[in-house]
Short mmCIF file of C-alpha atoms in Angstrom, two decimals:
data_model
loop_
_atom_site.label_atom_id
_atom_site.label_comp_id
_atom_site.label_asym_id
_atom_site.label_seq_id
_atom_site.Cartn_x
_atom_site.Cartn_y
_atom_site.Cartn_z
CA UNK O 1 0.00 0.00 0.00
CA UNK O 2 1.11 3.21 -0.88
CA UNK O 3 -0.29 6.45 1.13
CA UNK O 4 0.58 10.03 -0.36
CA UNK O 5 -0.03 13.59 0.74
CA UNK O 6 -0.68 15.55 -1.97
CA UNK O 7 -1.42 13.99 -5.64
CA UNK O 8 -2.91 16.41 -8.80
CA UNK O 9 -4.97 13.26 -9.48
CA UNK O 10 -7.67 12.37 -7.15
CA UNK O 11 -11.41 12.31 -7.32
CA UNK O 12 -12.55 14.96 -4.73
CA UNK O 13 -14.86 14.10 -1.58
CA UNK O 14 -17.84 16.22 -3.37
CA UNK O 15 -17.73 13.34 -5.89
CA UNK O 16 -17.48 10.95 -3.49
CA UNK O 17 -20.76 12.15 -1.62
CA UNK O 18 -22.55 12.89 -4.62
CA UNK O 19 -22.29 9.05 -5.78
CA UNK O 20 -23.36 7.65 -2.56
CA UNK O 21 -26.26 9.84 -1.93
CA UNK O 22 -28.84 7.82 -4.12
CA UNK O 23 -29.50 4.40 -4.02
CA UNK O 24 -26.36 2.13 -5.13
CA UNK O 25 -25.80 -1.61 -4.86
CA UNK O 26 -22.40 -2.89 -3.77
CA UNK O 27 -20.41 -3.01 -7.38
CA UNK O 28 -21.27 0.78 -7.44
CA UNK O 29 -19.82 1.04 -3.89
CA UNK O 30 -16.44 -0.94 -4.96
CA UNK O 31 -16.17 1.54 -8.37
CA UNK O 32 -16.40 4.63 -5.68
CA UNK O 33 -13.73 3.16 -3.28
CA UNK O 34 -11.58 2.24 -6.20
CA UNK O 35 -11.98 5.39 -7.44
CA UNK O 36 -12.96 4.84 -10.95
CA UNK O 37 -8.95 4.83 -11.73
CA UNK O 38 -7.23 3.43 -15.13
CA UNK O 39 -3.80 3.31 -14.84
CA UNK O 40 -2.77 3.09 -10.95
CA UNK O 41 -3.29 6.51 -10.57
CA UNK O 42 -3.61 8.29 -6.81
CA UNK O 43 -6.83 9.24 -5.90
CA UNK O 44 -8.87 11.64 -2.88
CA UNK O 45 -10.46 9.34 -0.54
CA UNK O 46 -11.85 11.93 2.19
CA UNK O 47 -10.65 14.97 3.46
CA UNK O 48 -11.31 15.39 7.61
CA UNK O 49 -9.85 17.54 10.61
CA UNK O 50 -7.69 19.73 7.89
CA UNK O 51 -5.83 16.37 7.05
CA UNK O 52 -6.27 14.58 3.11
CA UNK O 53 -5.82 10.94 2.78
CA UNK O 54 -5.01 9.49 -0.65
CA UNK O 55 -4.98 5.98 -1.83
CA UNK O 56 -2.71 3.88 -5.10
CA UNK O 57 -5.27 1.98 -6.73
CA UNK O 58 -3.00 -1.20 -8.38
CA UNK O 59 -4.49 -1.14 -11.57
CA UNK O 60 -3.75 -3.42 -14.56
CA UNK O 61 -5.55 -2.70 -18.46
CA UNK O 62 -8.55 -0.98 -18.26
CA UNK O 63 -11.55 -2.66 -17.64
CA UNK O 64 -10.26 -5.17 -15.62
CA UNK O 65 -10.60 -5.87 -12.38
CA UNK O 66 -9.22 -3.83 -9.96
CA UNK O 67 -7.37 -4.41 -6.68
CA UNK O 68 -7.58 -1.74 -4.25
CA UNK O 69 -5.39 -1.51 -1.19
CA UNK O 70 -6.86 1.10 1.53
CA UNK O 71 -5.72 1.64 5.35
CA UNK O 72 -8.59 3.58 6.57
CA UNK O 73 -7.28 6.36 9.60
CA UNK O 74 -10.39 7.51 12.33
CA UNK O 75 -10.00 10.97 13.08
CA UNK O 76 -11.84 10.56 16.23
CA UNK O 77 -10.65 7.25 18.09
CA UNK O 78 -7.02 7.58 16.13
CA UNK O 79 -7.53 3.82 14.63
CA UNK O 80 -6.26 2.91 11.42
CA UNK O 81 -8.21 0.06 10.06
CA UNK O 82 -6.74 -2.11 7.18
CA UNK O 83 -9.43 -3.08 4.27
CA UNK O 84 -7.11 -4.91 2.26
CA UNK O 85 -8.85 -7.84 0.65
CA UNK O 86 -11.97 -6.26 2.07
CA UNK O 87 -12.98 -4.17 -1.04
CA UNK O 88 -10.90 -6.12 -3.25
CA UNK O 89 -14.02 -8.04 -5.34
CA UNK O 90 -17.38 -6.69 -6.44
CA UNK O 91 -19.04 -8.44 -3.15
CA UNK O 92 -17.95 -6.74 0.11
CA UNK O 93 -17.84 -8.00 3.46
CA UNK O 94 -20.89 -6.69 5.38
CA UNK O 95 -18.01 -4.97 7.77
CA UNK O 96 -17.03 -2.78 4.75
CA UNK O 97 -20.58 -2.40 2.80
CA UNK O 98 -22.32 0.88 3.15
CA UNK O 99 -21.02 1.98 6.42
CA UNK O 100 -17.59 1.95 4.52
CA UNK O 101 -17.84 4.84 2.38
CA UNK O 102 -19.73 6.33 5.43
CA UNK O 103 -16.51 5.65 7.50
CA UNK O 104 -14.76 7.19 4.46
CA UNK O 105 -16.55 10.25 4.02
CA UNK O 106 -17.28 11.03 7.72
CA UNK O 107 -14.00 10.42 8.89
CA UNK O 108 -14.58 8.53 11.96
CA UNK O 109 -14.86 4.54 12.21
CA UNK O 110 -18.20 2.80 13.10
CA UNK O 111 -17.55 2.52 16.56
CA UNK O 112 -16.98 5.73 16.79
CA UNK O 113 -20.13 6.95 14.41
CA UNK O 114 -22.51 4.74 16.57
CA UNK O 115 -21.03 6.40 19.77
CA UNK O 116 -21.67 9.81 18.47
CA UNK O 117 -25.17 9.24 17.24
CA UNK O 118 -26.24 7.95 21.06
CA UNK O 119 -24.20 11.09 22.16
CA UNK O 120 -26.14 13.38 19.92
CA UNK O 121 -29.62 11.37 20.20
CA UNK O 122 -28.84 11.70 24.34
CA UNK O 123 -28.48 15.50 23.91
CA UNK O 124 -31.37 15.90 21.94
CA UNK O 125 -33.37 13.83 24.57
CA UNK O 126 -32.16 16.50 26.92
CA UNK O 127 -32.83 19.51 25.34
CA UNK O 128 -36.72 18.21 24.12
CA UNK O 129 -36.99 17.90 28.41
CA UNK O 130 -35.50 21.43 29.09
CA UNK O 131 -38.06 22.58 26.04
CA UNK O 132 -41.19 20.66 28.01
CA UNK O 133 -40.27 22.07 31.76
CA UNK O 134 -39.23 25.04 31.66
CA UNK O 135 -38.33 27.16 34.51
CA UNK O 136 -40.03 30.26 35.78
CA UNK O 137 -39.08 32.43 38.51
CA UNK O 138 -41.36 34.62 40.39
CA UNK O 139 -40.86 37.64 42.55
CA UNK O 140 -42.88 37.98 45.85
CA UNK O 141 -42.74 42.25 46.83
CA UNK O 142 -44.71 43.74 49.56
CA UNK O 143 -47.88 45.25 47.78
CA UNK O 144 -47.44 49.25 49.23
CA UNK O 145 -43.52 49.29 49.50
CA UNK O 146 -42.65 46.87 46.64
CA UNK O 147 -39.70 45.84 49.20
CA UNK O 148 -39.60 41.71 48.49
CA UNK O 149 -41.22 39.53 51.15
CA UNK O 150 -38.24 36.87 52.09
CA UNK O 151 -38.52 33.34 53.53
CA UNK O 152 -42.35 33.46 52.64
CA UNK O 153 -43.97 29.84 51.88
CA UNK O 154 -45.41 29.50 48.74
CA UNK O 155 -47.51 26.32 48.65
CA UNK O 156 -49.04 24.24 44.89
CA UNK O 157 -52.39 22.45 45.75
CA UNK O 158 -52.91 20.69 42.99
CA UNK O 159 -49.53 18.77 43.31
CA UNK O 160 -49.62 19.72 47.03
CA UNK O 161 -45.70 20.47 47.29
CA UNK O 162 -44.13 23.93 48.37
CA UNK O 163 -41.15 25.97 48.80
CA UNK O 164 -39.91 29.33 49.92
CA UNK O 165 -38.50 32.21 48.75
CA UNK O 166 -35.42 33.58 48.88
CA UNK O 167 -33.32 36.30 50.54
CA UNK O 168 -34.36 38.50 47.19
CA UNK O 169 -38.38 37.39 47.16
CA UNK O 170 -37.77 34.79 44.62
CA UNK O 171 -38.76 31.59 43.79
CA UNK O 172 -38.66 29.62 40.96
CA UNK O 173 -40.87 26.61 39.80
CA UNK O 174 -40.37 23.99 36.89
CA UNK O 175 -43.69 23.09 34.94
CA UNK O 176 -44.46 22.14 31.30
CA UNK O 177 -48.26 23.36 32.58
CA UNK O 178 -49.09 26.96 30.93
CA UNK O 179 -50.73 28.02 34.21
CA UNK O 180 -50.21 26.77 37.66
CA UNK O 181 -51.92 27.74 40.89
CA UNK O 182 -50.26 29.60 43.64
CA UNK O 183 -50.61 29.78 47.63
CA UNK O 184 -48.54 32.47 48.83
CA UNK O 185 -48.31 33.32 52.75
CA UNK O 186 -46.40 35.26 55.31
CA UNK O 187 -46.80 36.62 58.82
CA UNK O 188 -48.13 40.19 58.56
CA UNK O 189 -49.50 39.74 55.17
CA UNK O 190 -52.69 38.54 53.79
CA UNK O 191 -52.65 34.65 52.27
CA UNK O 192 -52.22 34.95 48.14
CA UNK O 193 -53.99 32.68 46.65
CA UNK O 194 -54.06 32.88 42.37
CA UNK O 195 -53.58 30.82 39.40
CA UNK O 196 -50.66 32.40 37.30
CA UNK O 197 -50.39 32.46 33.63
CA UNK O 198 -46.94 31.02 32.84
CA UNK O 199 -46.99 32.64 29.50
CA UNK O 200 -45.80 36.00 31.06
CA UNK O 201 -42.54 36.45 31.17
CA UNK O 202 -41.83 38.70 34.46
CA UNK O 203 -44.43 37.24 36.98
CA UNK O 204 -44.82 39.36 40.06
CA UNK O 205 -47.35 38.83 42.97
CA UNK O 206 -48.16 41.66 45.22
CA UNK O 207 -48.87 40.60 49.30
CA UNK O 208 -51.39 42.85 50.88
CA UNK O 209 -50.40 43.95 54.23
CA UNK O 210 -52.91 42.85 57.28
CA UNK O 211 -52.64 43.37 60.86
CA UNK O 212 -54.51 41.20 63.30
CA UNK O 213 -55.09 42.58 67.21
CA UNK O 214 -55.10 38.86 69.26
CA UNK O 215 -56.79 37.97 71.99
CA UNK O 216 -55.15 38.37 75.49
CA UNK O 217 -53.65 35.95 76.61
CA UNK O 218 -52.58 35.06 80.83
CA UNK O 219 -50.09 33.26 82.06
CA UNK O 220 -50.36 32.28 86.00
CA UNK O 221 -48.50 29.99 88.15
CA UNK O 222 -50.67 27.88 90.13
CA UNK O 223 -47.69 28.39 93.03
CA UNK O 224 -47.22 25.85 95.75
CA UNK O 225 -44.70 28.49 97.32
CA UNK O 226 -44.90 29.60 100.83
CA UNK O 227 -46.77 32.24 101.03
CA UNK O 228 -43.93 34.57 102.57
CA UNK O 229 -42.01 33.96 99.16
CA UNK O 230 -44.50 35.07 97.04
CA UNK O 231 -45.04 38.45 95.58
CA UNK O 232 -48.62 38.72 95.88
CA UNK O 233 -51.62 37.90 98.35
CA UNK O 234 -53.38 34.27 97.28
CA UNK O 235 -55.81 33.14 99.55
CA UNK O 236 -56.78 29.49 98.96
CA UNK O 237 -60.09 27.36 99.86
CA UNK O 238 -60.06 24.02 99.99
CA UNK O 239 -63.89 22.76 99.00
CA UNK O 240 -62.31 19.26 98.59
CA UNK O 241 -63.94 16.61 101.68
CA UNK O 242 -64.67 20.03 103.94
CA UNK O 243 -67.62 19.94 105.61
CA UNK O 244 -66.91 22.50 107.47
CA UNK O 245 -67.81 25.26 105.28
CA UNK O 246 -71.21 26.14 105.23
CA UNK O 247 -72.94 27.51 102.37
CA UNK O 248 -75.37 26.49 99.29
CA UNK O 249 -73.60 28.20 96.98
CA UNK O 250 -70.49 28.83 95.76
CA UNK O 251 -70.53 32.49 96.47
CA UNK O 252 -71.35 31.50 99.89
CA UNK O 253 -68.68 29.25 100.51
CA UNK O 254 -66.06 32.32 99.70
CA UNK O 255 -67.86 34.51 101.69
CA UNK O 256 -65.96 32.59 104.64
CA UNK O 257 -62.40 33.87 103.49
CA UNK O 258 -61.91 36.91 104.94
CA UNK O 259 -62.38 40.40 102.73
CA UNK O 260 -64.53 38.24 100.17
CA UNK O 261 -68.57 38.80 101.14
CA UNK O 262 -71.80 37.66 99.60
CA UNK O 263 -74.16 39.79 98.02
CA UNK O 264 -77.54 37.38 97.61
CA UNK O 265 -80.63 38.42 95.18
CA UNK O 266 -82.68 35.62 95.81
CA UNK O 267 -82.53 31.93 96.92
CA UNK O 268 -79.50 30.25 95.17
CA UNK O 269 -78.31 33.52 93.68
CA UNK O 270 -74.93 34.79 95.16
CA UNK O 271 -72.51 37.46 93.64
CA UNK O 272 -68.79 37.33 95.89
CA UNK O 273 -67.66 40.98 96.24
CA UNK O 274 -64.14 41.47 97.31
CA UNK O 275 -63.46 44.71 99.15
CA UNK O 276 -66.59 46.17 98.25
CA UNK O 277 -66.30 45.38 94.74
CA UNK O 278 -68.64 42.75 92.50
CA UNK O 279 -69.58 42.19 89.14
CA UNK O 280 -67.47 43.48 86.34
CA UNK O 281 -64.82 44.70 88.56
CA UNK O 282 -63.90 41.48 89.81
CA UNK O 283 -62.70 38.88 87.09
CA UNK O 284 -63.47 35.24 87.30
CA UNK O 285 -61.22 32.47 85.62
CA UNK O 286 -62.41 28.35 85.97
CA UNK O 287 -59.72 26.52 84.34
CA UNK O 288 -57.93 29.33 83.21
CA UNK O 289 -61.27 30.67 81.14
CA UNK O 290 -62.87 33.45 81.87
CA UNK O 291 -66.23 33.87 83.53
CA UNK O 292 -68.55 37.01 83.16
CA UNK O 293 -71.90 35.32 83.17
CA UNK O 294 -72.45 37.03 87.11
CA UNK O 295 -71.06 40.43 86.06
CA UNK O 296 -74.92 41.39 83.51
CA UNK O 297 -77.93 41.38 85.68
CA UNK O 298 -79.18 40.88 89.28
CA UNK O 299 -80.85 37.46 89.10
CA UNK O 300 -77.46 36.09 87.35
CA UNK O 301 -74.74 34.41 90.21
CA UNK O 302 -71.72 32.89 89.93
CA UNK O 303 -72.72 30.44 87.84
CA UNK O 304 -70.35 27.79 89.13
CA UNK O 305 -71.07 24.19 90.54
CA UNK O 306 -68.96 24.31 94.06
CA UNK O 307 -69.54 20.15 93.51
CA UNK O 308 -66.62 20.57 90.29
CA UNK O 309 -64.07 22.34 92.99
CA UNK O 310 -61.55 20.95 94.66
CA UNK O 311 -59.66 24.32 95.61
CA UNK O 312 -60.25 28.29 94.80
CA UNK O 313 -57.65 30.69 95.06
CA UNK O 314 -58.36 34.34 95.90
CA UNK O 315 -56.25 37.49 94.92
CA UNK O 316 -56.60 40.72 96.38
CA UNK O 317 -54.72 43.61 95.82
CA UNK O 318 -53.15 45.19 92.67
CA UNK O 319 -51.60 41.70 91.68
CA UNK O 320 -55.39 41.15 91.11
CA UNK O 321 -54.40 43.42 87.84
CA UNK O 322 -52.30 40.78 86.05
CA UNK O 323 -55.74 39.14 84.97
CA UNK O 324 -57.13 42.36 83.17
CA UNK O 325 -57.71 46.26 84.03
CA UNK O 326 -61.08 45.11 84.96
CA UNK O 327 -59.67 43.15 87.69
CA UNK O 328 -59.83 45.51 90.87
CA UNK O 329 -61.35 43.48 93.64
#
């Protein structure tokens, strides 16, 4: 085999492509790789990577048969592949057939071509999924100061999964859906709650500010202290197996501790008043709940069964104001 650089002589790789395009049996692939020569001339196999491979094609009188040495080089693995006696008859091996003048015009061998078509159908693959879910982000800003709301959660109930947003507002969510519905919510603002077009491009959402006024709420220590180490005056009755305390009612009962009376409307009906004060300025808590029902009306009492008791405390004094301003008894 003979392998030049540069020859005047050689059938160019447009030829070459320009054969092979239509449909061609095998004898019309063995005249291409021959190179349709006549008197051992050199001819232009394939041209790849800025480098031009030539081949001697042995030739004896014209029209006979031709034998055709050829030491194929991949550009891409750097394997050089003999094809003597491969191409040497009319019938090819099915290693050297069509793929061949593939091999020849491509430049790369067929491992290397079947590699590089599951590399490019892989990256096609991937770019069809980045094409179906695409990626939005979404800005969160406070509705009157367009400052962003951080760290709120931002909730999908149709797929019921969530996230956050960031330290700049944003979020981002990846959907092939063109809209998607959208729970937004953050302490001190109202609860968003929208389907968004993903068409849009920029996609804002505005949070309404809203300020809520809760309920008060007290915390007491049901002490078991002495009572010289506590801060304030509690006075405790024991109902619990005392027969000694006399009394139908409840109001009654108290009316034993001293400071705490009984102010009676009728039989069964008791109000306690604690240093001259009753109704609504003396606050009444049963399992830390407040009770008003005796503070609206003469015939209404306590309204407490002295049977559910085992123990009352009584406060007097300004620690009474811990439980409310209403507290003064």
């Amino acid at each position: 085999m003979n392998v030049l650089e540069k020859s005047n002589s050689a059938l160019c790789h447009e030829d070459i492509e320009q054969q092979v395009s239509g449909e061609i049996d095998r004898v019309t692939i063995y005249r291409i790789l021959q190179g349709f020569c006549d008197d051992g001339k050199v001819h232009k196999i394939f041209g790849e990577n800025g480098k031009t491979y030539y081949a001697l094609c042995h030739a004896c009188s014209a029209g006979n048969h031709h034998d055709t040495h050829l030491h194929f080089h991949c550009v891409k693995c750097n394997t050089v592949t003999c094809m003597d006696e491969q191409i040497a008859a009319p019938e090819l091996s099915p290693k050297y057939s069509i793929s061949s003048v593939s091999c020849l015009i491509s430049g790369y061998c067929p491992d290397c071509q079947s590699l590089l078509k599951t590399i490019c159908l892989a990256l096609l693959f991937c770019f069809t999924q980045l094409n179906v879910l695409a990626q939005h982000q979404i800005n969160v800003l406070d509705k009157i100061t367009r400052e962003p709301v951080v760290f709120a959660n931002v909730y999908y109930p149709d797929t019921k999964t969530g996230t956050y947003t960031d330290a700049n507002g944003k979020f981002s969510v990846n959907t092939s859906n063109q809209s998607l519905l959208v729970q937004v919510s953050s302490i001190g603002y109202k609860t968003f709650l929208e389907t968004l077009s993903l068409q849009e491009k920029n996609l804002t959402i505005y949070m309404e500010q809203s300020a809520h006024e809760l309920q008060e709420i007290i915390v007491s220590d049901n002490s078991s202290k002495l009572q010289g180490e506590n801060v304030m005056n509690v006075e405790k009755l024991n109902l619990a197996n005392n027969a000694s305390i006399q009394g139908i009612s409840l109001s009654e009962k108290l009316s034993t501790v001293a400071g705490v009376d009984n102010f009676t409307t009728g039989a069964g009906i008791g109000k306690p008043v604690i240093r001259g004060l009753s109704g609504n300025r003396i606050a009444v808590f049963s399992q830390g709940m407040r009770i008003e029902n005796q503070q609206w009306g003469d015939e209404h009492g306590l309204g407490l069964d002295e049977n559910g008791y085992e123990q009352v405390e009584i406060i007097k004094g300004p620690a009474s104001l811990l439980y409310g301003g209403d507290a003064l008894g």
